[in-house]
PDB file of C-alpha atoms in Angstrom:
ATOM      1  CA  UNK A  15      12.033   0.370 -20.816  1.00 43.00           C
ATOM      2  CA  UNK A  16       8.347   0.782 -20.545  1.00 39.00           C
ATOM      3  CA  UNK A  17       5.899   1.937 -17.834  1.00 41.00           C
ATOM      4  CA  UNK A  18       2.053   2.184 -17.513  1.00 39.00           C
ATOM      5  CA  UNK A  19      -0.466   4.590 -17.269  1.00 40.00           C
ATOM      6  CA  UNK A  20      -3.083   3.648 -14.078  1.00 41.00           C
ATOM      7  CA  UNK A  21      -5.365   3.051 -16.543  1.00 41.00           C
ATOM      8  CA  UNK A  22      -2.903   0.101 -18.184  1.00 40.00           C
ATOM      9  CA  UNK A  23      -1.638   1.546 -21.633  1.00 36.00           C
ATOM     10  CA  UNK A  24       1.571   1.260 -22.219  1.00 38.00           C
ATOM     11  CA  UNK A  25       4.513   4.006 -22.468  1.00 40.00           C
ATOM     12  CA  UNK A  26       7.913   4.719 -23.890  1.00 40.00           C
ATOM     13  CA  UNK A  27      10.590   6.180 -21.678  1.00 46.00           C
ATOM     14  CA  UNK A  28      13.557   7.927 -22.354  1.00 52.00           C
ATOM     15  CA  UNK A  29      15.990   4.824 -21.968  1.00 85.00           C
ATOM     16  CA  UNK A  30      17.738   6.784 -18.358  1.00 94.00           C
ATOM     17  CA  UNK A  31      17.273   3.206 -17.098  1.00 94.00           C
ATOM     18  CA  UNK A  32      17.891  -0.332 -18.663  1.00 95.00           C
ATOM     19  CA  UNK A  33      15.749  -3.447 -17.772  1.00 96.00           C
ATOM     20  CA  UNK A  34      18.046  -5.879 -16.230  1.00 97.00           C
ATOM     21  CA  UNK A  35      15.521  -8.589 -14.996  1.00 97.00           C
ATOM     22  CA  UNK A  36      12.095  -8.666 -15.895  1.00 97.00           C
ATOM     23  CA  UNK A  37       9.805  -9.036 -12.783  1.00 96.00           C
ATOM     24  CA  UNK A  38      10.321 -12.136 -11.292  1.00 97.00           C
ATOM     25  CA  UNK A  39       9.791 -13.752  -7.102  1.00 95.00           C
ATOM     26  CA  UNK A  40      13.603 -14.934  -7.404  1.00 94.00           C
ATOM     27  CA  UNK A  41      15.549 -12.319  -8.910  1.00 96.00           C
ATOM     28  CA  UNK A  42      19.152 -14.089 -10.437  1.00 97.00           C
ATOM     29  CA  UNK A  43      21.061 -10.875 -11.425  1.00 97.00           C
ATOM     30  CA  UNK A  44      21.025 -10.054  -7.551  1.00 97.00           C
ATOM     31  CA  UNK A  45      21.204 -11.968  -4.520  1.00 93.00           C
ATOM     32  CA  UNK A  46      18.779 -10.975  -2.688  1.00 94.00           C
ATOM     33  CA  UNK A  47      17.529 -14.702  -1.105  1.00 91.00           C
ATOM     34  CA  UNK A  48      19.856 -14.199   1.962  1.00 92.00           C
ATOM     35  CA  UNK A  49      19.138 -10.676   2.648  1.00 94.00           C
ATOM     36  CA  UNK A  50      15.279 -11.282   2.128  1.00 92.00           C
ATOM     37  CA  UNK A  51      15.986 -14.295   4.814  1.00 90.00           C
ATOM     38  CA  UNK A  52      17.474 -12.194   7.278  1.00 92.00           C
ATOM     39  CA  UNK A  53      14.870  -9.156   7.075  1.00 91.00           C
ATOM     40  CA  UNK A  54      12.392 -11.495   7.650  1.00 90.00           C
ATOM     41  CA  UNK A  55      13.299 -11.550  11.530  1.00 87.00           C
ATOM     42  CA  UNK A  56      12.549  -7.787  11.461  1.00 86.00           C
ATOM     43  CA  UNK A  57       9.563  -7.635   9.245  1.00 86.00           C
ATOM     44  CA  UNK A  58       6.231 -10.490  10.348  1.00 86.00           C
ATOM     45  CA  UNK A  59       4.966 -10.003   6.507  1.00 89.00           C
ATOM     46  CA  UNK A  60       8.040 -10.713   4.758  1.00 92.00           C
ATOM     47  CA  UNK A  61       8.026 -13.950   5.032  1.00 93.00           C
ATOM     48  CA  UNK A  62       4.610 -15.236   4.209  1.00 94.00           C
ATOM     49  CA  UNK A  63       4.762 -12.798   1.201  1.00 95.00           C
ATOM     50  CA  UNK A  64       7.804 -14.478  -0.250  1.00 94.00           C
ATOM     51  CA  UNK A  65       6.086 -17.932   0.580  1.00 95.00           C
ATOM     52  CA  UNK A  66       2.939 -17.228  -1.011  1.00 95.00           C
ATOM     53  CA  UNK A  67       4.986 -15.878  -4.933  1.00 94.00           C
ATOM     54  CA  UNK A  68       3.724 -12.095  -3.604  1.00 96.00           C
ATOM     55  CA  UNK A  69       7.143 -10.390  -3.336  1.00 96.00           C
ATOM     56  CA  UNK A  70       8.095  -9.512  -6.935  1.00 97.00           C
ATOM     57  CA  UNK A  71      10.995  -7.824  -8.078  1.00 97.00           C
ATOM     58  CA  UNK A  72      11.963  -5.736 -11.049  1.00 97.00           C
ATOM     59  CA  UNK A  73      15.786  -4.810 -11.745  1.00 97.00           C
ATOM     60  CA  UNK A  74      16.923  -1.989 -13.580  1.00 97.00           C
ATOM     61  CA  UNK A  75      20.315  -0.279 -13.947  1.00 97.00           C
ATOM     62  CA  UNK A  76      20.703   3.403 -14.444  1.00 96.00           C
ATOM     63  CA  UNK A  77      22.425   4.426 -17.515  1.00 95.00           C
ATOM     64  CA  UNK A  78      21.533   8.051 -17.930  1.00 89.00           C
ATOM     65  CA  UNK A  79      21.814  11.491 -16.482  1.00 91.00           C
ATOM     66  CA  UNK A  80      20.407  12.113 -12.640  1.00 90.00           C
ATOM     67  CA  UNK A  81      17.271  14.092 -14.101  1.00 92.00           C
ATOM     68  CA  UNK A  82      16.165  11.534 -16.719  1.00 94.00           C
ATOM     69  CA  UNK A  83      16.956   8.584 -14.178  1.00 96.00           C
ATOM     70  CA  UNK A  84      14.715  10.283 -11.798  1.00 95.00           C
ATOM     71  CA  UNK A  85      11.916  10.477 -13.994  1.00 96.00           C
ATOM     72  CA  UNK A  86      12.097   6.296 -14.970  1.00 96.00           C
ATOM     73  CA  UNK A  87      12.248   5.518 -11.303  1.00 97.00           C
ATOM     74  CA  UNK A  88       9.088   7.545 -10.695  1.00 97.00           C
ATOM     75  CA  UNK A  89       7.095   5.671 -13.517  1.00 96.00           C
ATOM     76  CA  UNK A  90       8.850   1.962 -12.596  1.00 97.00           C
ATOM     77  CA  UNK A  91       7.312   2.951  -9.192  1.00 98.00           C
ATOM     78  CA  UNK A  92       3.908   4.269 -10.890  1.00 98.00           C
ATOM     79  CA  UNK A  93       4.074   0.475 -12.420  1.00 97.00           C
ATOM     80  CA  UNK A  94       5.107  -1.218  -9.226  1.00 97.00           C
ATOM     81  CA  UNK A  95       2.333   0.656  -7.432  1.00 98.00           C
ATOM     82  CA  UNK A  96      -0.152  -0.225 -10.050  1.00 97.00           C
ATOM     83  CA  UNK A  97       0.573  -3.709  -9.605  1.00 96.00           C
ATOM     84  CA  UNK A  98      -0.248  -4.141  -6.017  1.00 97.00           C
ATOM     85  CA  UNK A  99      -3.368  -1.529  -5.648  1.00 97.00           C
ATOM     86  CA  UNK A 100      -5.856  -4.798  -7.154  1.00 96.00           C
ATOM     87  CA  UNK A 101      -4.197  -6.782  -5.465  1.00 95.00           C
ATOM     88  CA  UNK A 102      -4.696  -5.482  -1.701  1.00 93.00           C
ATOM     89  CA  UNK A 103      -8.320  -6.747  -1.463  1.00 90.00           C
ATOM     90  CA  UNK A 104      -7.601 -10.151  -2.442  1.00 93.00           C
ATOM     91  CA  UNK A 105      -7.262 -13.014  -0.486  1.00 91.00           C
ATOM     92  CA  UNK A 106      -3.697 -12.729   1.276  1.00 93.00           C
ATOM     93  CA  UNK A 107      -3.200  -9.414  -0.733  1.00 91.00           C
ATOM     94  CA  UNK A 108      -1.825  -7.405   2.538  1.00 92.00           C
ATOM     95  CA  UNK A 109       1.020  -9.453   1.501  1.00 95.00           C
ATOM     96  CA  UNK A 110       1.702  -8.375  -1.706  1.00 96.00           C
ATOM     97  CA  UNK A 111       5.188  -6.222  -2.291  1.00 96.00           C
ATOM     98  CA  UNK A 112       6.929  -5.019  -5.607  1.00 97.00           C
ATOM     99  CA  UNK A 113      10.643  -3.836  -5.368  1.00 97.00           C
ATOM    100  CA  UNK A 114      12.556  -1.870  -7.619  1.00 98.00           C
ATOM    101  CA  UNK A 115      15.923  -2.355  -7.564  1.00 98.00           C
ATOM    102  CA  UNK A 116      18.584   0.208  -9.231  1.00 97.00           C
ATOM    103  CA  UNK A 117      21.551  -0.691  -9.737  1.00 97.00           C
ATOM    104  CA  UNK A 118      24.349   1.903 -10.703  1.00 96.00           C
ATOM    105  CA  UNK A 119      22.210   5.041  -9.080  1.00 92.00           C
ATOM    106  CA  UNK A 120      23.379   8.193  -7.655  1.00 90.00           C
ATOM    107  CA  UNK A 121      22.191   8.275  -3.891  1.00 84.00           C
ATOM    108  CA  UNK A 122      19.683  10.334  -4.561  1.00 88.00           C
ATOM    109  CA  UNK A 123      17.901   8.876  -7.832  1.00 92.00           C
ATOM    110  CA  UNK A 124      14.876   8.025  -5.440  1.00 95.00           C
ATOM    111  CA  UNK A 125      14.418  10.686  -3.399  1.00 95.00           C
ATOM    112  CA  UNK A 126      12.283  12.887  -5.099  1.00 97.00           C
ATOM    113  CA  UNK A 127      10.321   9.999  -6.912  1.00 98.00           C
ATOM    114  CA  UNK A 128      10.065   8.181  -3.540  1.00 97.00           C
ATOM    115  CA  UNK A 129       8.431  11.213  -1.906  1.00 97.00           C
ATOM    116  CA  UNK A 130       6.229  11.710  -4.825  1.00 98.00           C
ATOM    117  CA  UNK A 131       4.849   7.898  -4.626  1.00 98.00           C
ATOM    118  CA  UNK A 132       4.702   8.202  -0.864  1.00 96.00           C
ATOM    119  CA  UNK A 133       1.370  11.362  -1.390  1.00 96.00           C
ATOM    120  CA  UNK A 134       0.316  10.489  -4.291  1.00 98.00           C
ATOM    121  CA  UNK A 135      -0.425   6.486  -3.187  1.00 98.00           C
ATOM    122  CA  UNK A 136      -0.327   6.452   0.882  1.00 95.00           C
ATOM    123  CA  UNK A 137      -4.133   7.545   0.592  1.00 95.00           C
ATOM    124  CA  UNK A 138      -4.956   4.883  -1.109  1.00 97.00           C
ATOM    125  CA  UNK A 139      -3.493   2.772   1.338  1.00 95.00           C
ATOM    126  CA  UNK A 140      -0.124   1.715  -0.298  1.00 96.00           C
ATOM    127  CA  UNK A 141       3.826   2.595   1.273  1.00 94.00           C
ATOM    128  CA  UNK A 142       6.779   3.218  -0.278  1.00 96.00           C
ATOM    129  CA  UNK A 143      10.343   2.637   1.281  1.00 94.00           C
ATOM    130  CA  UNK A 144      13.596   3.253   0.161  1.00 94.00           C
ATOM    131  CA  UNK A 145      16.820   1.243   0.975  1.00 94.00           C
ATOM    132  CA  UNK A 146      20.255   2.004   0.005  1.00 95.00           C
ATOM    133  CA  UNK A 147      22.576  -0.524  -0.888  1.00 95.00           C
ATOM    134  CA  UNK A 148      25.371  -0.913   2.205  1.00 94.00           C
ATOM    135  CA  UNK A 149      22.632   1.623   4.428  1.00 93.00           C
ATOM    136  CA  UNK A 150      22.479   0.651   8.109  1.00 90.00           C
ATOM    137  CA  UNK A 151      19.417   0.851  10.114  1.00 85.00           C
ATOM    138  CA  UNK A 152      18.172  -0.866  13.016  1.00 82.00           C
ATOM    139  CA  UNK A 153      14.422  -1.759  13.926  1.00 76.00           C
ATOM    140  CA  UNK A 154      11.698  -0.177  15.898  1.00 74.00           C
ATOM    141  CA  UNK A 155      13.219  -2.492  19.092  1.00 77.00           C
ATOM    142  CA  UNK A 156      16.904  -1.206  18.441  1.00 81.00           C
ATOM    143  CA  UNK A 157      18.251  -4.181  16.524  1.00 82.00           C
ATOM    144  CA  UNK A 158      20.288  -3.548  13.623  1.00 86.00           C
ATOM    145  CA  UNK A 159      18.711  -5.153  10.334  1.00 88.00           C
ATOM    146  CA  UNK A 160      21.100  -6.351   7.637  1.00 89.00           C
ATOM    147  CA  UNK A 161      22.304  -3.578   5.189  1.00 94.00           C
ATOM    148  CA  UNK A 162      20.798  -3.962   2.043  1.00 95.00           C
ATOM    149  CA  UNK A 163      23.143  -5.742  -0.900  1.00 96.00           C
ATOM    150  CA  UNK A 164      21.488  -3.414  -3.495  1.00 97.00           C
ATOM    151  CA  UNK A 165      19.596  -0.348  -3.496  1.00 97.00           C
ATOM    152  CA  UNK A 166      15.538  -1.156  -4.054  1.00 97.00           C
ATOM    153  CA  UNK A 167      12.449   0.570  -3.568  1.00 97.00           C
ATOM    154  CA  UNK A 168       9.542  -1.557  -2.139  1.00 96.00           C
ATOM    155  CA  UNK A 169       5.683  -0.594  -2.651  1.00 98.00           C
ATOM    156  CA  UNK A 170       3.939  -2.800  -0.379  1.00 95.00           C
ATOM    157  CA  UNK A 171      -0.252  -2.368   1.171  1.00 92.00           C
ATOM    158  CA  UNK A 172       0.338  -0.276   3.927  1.00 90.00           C
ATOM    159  CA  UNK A 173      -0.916  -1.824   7.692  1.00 86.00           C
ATOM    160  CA  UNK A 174      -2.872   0.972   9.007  1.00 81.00           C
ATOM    161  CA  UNK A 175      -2.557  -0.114  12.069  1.00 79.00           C
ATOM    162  CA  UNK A 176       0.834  -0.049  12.397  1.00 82.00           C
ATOM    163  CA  UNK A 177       2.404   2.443   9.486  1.00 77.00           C
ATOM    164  CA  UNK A 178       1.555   5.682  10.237  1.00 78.00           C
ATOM    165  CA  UNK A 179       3.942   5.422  13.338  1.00 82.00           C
ATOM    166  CA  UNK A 180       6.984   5.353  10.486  1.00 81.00           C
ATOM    167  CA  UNK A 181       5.507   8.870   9.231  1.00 88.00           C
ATOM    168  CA  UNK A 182       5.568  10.978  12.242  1.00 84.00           C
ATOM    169  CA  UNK A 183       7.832  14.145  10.642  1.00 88.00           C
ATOM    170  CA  UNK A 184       5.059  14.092   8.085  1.00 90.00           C
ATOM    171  CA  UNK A 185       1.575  14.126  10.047  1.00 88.00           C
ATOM    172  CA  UNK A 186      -0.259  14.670   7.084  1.00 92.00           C
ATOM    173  CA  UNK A 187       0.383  11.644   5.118  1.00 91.00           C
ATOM    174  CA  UNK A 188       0.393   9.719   8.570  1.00 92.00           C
ATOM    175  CA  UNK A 189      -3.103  10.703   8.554  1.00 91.00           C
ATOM    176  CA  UNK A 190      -3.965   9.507   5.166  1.00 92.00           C
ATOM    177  CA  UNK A 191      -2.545   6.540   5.753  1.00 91.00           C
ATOM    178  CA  UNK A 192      -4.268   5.574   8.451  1.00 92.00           C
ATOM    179  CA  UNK A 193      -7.523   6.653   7.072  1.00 92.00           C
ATOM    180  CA  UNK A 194      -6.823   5.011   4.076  1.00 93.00           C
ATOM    181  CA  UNK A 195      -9.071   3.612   1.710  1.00 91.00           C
ATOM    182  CA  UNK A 196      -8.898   2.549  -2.116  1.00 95.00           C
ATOM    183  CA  UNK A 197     -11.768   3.541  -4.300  1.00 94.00           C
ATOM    184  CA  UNK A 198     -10.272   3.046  -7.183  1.00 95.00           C
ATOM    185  CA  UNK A 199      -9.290   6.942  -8.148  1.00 95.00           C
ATOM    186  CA  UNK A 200      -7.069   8.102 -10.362  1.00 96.00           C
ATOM    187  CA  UNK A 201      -4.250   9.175  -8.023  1.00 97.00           C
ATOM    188  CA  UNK A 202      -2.888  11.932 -10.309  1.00 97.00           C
ATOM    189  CA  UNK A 203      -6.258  13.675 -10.468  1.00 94.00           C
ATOM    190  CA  UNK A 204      -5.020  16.707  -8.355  1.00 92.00           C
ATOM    191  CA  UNK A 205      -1.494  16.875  -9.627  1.00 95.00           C
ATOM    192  CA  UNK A 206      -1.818  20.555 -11.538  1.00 94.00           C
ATOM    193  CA  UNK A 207      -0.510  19.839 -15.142  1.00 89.00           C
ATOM    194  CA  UNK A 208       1.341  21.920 -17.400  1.00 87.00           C
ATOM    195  CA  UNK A 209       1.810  19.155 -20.190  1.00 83.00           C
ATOM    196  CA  UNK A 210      -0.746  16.801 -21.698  1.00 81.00           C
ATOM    197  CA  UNK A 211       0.292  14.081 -19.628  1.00 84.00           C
ATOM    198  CA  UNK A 212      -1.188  13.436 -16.426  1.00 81.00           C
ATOM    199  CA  UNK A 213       2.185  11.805 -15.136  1.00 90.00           C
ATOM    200  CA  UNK A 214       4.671  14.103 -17.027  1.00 94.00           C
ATOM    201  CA  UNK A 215       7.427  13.977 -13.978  1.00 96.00           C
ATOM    202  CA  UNK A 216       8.135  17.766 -14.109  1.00 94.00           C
ATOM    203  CA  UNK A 217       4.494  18.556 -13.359  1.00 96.00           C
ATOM    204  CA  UNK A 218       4.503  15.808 -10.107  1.00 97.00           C
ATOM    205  CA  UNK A 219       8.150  16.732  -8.920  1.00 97.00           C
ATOM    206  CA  UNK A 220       6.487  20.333  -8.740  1.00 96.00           C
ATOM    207  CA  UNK A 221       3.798  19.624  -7.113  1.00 97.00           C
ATOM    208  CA  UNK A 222       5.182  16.685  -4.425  1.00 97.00           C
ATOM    209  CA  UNK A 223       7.676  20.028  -3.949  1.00 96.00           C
ATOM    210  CA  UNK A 224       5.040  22.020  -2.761  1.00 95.00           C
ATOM    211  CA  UNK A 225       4.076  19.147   0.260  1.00 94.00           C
ATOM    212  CA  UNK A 226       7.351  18.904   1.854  1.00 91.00           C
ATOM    213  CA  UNK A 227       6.866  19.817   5.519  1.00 86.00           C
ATOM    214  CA  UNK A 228       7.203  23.294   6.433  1.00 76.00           C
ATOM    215  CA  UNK A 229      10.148  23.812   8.965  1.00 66.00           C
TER     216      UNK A 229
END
């Protein structure tokens, strides 16, 4: 597998995940069309994204330890991320959604990469989710939304009109959000580094540590 830097070059991984499906708007190593089709009910951009070719996934299955696999989520969601930031101000570009979907993971392969994405990218006006495979939920009215046939991270423009509301146990980032605004900065610019490498994953796990909310 490969990942990007934000400024484009290309870089090697350490193999913890393996590409299944390069990115593609109609994924065929998942089924995904009906689910996508009944979250659309729940979600007014969903379907206008898939219409218009902006919903894009990427599938990957993990193969390696929980460490390593956390890293390669992190930098497929660097990638993902990378993708949609141009694409935001273009015309229909608050439609435009990448999703990573792991197959094989431990539960908790994406927490610590999703928080990461969530600070370093929410002030530049992007969200990341995370959705188990089988996880139930229900929407902001109550009504329960189809349980997801695979686990996937989406990185989608965020609505600042709306978003922030999903962020209220972290005001912070709620904030940010909704203030958001995309100057085109490197994101990693105030992650302290102990490596070379502005995205080495030890040095942002350590620092998106430091943000959790203080109880």
């Amino acid at each position: 597998m490969t990942t990007t830097h934000t400024g484009g070059a290309p870089r090697p991984t350490a193999g913890a995940l393996r590409l299944v499906e390069a990115r593609t708007t109609a994924p065929k190593t998942v089924d995904i069309t009906a689910y996508a089709g009944a979250v659309a009910a729940h979600c007014p951009y969903l379907a206008p994204s898939v219409e218009r070719g902006l919903t894009g996934w990427t599938v990957y299955e993990a193969i390696g330890d929980a460490e390593a696999v956390g890293a390669e989520v992190f930098h497929a969601g660097v990638q993902a991320a990378e993708w949609v930031r141009p694409l935001v101000r273009r015309r229909h570009g608050l439609f435009a959604c990448e999703n990573v979907v792991l197959l094989a993971a431990d539960d908790d392969a994406m927490t610590w990469p999703h928080w990461a994405l969530k600070n370093l990218y929410g002030p530049v006006g992007l969200m990341i989710g995370k959705f188990r495979e089988g996880e139930e939920d229900t929407d902001r009215d109550g009504v329960p939304i189809p349980p997801p046939p695979v686990t996937f991270m989406p990185v989608r423009a965020a609505i600042r009109s709306h978003d922030p509301r999903f962020l209220s146990a972290t005001p912070e980032l709620a904030d940010a959000v909704a203030h958001a605004d995309d100057d085109g900065r490197d994101v990693f610019a105030d992650v302290p580094q102990d490596s070379q490498d502005s995205q080495d994953w030890k040095d942002v796990k350590r620092w998106a540590q430091r943000l959790l909310p203080k109880r």
